Every structure is written in C-alpha cells, then in structure tokens.
PDB file of C-alpha atoms in Angstrom:
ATOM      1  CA  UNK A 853      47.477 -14.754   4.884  1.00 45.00           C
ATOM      2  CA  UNK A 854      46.715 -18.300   6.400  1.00 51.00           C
ATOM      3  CA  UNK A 855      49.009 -19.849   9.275  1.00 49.00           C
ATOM      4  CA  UNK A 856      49.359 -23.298   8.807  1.00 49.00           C
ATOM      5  CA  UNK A 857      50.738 -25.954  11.698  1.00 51.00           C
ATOM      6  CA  UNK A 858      52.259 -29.369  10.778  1.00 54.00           C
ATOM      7  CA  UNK A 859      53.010 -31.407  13.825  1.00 55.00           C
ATOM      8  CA  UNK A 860      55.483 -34.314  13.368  1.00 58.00           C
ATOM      9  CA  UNK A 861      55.442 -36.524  16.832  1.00 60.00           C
ATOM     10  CA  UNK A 862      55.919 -33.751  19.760  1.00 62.00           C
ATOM     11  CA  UNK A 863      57.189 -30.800  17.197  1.00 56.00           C
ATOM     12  CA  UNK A 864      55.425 -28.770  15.391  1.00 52.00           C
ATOM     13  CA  UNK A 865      56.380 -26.085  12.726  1.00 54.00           C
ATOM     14  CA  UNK A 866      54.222 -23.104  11.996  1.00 49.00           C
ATOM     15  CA  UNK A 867      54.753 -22.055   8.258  1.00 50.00           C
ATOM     16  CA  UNK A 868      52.856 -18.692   6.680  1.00 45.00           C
ATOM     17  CA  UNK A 869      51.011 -19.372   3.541  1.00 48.00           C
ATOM     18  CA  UNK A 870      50.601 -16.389   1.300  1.00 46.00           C
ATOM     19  CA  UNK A 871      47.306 -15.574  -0.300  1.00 50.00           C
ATOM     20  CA  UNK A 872      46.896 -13.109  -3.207  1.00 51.00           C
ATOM     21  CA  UNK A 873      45.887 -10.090  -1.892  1.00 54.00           C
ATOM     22  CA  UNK A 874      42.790  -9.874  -3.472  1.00 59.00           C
ATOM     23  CA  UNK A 875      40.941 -12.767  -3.422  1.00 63.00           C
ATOM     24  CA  UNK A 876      39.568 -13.810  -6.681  1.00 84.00           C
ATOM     25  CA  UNK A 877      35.529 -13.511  -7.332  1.00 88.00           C
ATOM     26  CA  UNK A 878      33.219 -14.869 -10.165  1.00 90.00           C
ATOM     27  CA  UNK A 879      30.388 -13.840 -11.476  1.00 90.00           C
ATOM     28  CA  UNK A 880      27.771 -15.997 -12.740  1.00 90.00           C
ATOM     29  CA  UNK A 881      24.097 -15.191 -14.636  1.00 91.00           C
ATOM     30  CA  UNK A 882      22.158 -16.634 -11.691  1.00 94.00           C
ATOM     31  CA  UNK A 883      18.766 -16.335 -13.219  1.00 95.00           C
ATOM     32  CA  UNK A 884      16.648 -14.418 -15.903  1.00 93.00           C
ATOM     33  CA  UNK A 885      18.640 -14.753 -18.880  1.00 91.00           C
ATOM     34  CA  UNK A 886      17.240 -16.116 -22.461  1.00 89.00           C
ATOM     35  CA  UNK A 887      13.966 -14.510 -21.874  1.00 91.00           C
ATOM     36  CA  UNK A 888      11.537 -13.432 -24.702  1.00 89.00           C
ATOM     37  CA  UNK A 889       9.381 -10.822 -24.218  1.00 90.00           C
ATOM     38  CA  UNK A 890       7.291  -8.042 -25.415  1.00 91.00           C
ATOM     39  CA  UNK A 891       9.236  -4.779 -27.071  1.00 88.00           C
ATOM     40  CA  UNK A 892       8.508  -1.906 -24.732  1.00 89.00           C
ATOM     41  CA  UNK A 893       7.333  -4.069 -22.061  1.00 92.00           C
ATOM     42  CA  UNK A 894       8.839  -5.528 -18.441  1.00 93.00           C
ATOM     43  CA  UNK A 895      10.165  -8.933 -19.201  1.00 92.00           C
ATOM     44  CA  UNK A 896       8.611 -12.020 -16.896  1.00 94.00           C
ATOM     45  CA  UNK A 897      11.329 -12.177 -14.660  1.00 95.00           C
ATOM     46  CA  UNK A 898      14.123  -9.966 -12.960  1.00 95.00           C
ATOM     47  CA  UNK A 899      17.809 -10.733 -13.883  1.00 93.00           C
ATOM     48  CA  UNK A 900      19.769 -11.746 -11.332  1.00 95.00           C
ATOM     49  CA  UNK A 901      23.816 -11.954 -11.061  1.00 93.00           C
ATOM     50  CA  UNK A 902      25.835 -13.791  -8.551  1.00 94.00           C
ATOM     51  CA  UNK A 903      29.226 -12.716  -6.992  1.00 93.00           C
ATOM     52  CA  UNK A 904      31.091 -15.387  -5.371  1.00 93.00           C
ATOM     53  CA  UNK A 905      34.755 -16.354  -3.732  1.00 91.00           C
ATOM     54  CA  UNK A 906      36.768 -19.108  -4.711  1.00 88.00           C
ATOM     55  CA  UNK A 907      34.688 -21.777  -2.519  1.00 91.00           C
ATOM     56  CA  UNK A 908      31.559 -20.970  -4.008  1.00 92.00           C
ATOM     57  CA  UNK A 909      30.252 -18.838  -1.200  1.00 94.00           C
ATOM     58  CA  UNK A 910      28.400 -15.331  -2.021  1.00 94.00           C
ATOM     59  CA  UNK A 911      30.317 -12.275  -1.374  1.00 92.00           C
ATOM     60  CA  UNK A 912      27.786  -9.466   0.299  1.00 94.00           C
ATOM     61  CA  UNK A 913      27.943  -6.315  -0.131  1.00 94.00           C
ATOM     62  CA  UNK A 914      30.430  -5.521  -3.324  1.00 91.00           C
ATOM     63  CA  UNK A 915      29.162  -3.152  -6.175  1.00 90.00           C
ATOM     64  CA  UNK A 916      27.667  -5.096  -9.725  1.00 90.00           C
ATOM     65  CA  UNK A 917      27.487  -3.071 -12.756  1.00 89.00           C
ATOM     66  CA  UNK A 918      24.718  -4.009 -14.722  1.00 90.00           C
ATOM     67  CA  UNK A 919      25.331  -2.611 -18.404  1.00 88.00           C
ATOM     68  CA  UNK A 920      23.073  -2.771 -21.257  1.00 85.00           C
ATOM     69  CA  UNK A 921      23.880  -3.410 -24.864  1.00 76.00           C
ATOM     70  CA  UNK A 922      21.487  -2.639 -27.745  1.00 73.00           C
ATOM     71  CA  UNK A 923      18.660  -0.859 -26.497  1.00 74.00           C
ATOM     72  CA  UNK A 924      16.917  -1.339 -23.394  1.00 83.00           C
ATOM     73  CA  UNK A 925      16.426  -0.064 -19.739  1.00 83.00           C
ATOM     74  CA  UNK A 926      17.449  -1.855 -16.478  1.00 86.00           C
ATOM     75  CA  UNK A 927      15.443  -0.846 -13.325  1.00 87.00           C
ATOM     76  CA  UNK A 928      16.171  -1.157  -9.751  1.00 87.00           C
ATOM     77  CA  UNK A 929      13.981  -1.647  -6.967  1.00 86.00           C
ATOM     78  CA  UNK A 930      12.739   1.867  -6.263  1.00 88.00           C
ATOM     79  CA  UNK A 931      11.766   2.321 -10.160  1.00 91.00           C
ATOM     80  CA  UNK A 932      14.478   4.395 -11.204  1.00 90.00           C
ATOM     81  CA  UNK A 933      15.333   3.420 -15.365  1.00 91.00           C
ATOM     82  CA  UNK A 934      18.773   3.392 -16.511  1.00 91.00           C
ATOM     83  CA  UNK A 935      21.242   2.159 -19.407  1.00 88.00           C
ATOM     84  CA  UNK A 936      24.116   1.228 -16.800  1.00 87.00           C
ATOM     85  CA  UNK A 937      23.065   0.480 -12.770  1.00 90.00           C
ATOM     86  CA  UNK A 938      25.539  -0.166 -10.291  1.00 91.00           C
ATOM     87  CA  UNK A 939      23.885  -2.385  -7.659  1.00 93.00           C
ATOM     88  CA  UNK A 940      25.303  -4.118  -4.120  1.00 93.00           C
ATOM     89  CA  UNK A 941      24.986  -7.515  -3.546  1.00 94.00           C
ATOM     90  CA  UNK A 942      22.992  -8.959  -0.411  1.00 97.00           C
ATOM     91  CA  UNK A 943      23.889 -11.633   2.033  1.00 96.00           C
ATOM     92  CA  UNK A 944      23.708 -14.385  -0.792  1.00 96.00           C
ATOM     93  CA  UNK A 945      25.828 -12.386  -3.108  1.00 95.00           C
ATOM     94  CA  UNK A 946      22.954 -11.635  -5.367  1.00 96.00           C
ATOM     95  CA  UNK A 947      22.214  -8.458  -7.245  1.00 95.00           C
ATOM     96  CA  UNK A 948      18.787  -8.292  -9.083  1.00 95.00           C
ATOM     97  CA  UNK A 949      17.198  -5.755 -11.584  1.00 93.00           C
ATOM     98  CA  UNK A 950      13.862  -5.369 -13.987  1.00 94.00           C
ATOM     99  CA  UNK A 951      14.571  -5.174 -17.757  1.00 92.00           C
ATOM    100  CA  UNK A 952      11.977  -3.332 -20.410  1.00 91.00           C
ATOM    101  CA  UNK A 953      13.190  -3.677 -23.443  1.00 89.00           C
ATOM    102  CA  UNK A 954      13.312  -1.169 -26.031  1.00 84.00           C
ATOM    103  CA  UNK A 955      10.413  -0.141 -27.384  1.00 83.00           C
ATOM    104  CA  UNK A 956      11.156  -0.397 -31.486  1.00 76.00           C
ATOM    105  CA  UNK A 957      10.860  -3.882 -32.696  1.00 59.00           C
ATOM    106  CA  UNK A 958      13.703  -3.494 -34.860  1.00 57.00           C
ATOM    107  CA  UNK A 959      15.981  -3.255 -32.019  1.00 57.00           C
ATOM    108  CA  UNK A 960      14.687  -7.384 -30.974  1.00 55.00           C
ATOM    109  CA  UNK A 961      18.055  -7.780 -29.200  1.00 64.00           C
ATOM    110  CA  UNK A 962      19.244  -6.896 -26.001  1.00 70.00           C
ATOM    111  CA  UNK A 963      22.748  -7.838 -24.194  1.00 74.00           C
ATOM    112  CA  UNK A 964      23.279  -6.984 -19.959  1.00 78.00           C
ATOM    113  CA  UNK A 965      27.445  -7.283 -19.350  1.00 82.00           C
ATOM    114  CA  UNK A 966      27.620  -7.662 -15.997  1.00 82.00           C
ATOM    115  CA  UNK A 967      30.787  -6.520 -13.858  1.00 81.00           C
ATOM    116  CA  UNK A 968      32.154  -6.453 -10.719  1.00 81.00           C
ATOM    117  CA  UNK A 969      35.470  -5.487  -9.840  1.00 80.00           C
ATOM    118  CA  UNK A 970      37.812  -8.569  -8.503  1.00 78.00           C
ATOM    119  CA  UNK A 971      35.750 -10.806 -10.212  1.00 78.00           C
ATOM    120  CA  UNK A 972      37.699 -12.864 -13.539  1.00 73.00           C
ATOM    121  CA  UNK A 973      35.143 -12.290 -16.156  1.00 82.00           C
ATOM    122  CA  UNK A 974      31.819 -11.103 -16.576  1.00 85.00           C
ATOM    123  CA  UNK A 975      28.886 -12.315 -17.439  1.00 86.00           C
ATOM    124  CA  UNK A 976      25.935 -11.854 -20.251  1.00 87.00           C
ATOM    125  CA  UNK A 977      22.763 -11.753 -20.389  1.00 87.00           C
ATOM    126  CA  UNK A 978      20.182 -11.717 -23.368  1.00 86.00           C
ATOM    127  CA  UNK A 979      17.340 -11.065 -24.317  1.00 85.00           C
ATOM    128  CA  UNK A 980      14.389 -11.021 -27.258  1.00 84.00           C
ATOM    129  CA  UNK A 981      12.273  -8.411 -27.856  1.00 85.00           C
ATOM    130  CA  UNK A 982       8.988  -9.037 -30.095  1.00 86.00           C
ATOM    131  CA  UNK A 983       6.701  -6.948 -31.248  1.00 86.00           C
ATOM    132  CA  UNK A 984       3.275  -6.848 -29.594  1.00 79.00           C
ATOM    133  CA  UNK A 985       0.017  -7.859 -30.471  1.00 59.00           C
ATOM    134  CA  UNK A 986      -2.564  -5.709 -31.148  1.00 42.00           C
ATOM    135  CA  UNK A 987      -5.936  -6.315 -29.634  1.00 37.00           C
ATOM    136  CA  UNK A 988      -9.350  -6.873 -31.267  1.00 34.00           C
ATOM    137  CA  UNK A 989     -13.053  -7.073 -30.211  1.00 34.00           C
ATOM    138  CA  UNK A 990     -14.774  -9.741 -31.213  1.00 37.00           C
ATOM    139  CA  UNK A 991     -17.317 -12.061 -29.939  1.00 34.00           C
ATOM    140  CA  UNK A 992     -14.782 -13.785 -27.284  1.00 34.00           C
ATOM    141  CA  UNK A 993     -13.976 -10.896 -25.859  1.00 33.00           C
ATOM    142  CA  UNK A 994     -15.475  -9.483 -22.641  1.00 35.00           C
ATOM    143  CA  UNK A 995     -16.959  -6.249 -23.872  1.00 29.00           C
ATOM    144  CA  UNK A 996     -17.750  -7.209 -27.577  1.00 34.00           C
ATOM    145  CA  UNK A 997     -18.936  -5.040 -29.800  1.00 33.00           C
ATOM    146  CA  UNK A 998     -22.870  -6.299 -29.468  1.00 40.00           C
ATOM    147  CA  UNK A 999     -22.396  -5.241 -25.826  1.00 37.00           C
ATOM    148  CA  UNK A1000     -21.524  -1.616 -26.518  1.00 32.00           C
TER     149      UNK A1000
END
C-alpha cells in the first residue's frame, strides 16, 4: 500500500493507494538459450533466467524452477544432475544452471520451462543436440600413427 499526498495551496489531502497484494514478477530467458551442442555433452554456456518486478528491477532471493522437456539434465553449481532444479535467485535476480543434453542423438531436442511463482508466464529455453564426431589419426594429428 502506497500513501500518496496532493497539496493544493496550504492543504493537503493524504489518499491510500491500494496495490495488489502480490506484486506481479516476470520472467525472462536472460541468456543461454538457442544453443547447439554436442549430444551427451555440457553445452558452451550456462542458462540463465531472470526474475523481475514491475519496474524492471531483479527480485533476490525467490525460488526458479528450472524444468526440462525432452531429454536432458540441468546441473547446479555443486554438480548435482537433475530433470527439474529449483534454484534462488541472487542480488540481480538471476538464477543460472549447466545443461548436458541427452546422450541419444535421436532425442536432438531439448526444452527448459522455467517458473517462478508470482511471476505471469514462464519462459523457454531450447536447445540442439548433435551427434558427435568421432576422432581419427592421421598425419595432422599430434600422435599419428608413424609416431606410435
């Protein structure tokens, strides 16, 4: 609840302006989504969602569900590999996890919902798996086979 004062020559009012009680949060896919990468493997870069209030600011400290879709693991900082993480946001509003996606090339496509509650919608992430490459020795490589 705000308090608002209008003064009008030497009188002033005070009026109370209501506020819903739970103030209304989005959540945005900061960073880390469209990536490619290899099936099995880490991709490049972490995914990061955003929680913020209504003027843009980042809301610390308020639970983001990070939920995958189609194969896949998420990972949080101290290594530990899930389907569905539920992370808190620090002083920016930011929540960040790894992604390794799943390990059959088949399965090339991977969707993160992200949720938090309070906020109006969530948001997606995605990602393509491909299938790696398999290595060979020849003459460019370090140890070649006329080394062995």
């Amino acid at each position: 609840m705000r308090i608002a004062r209008i003064v009008v020559g030497t009188a002033s009012l005070l009026y109370l302006l209501a506020s819903s009680s739970t103030p209304e949060h989005y959540l945005l896919a900061l960073s880390g989504d469209r990536q490619t990468g290899t099936s099995g493997q880490l991709l490049p870069e972490p995914i990061v969602a955003r929680l913020t209030d209504e003027a843009g600011n980042g809301v610390m400290g308020q639970s983001i569900v990070f939920d995958t879709r189609m194969g896949g693991a998420l990972i949080d900082s101290s290594g530990i590999e899930s389907t569905r993480l539920v992370m808190r946001t620090n002083a920016w509003g930011d929540a960040t996890v790894a992604v390794r996606l799943a390990p059959d090339a088949d399965t090339n496509r991977m969707v993160i919902r992200v949720s938090s509650t309070g906020a109006a919608t969530p948001a997606t992430f995605s990602f393509r798996g491909v299938p790696g490459s398999s290595q060979t020795a020849d003459s460019t490589d370090k140890f070649s086979r006329k080394d062995l």
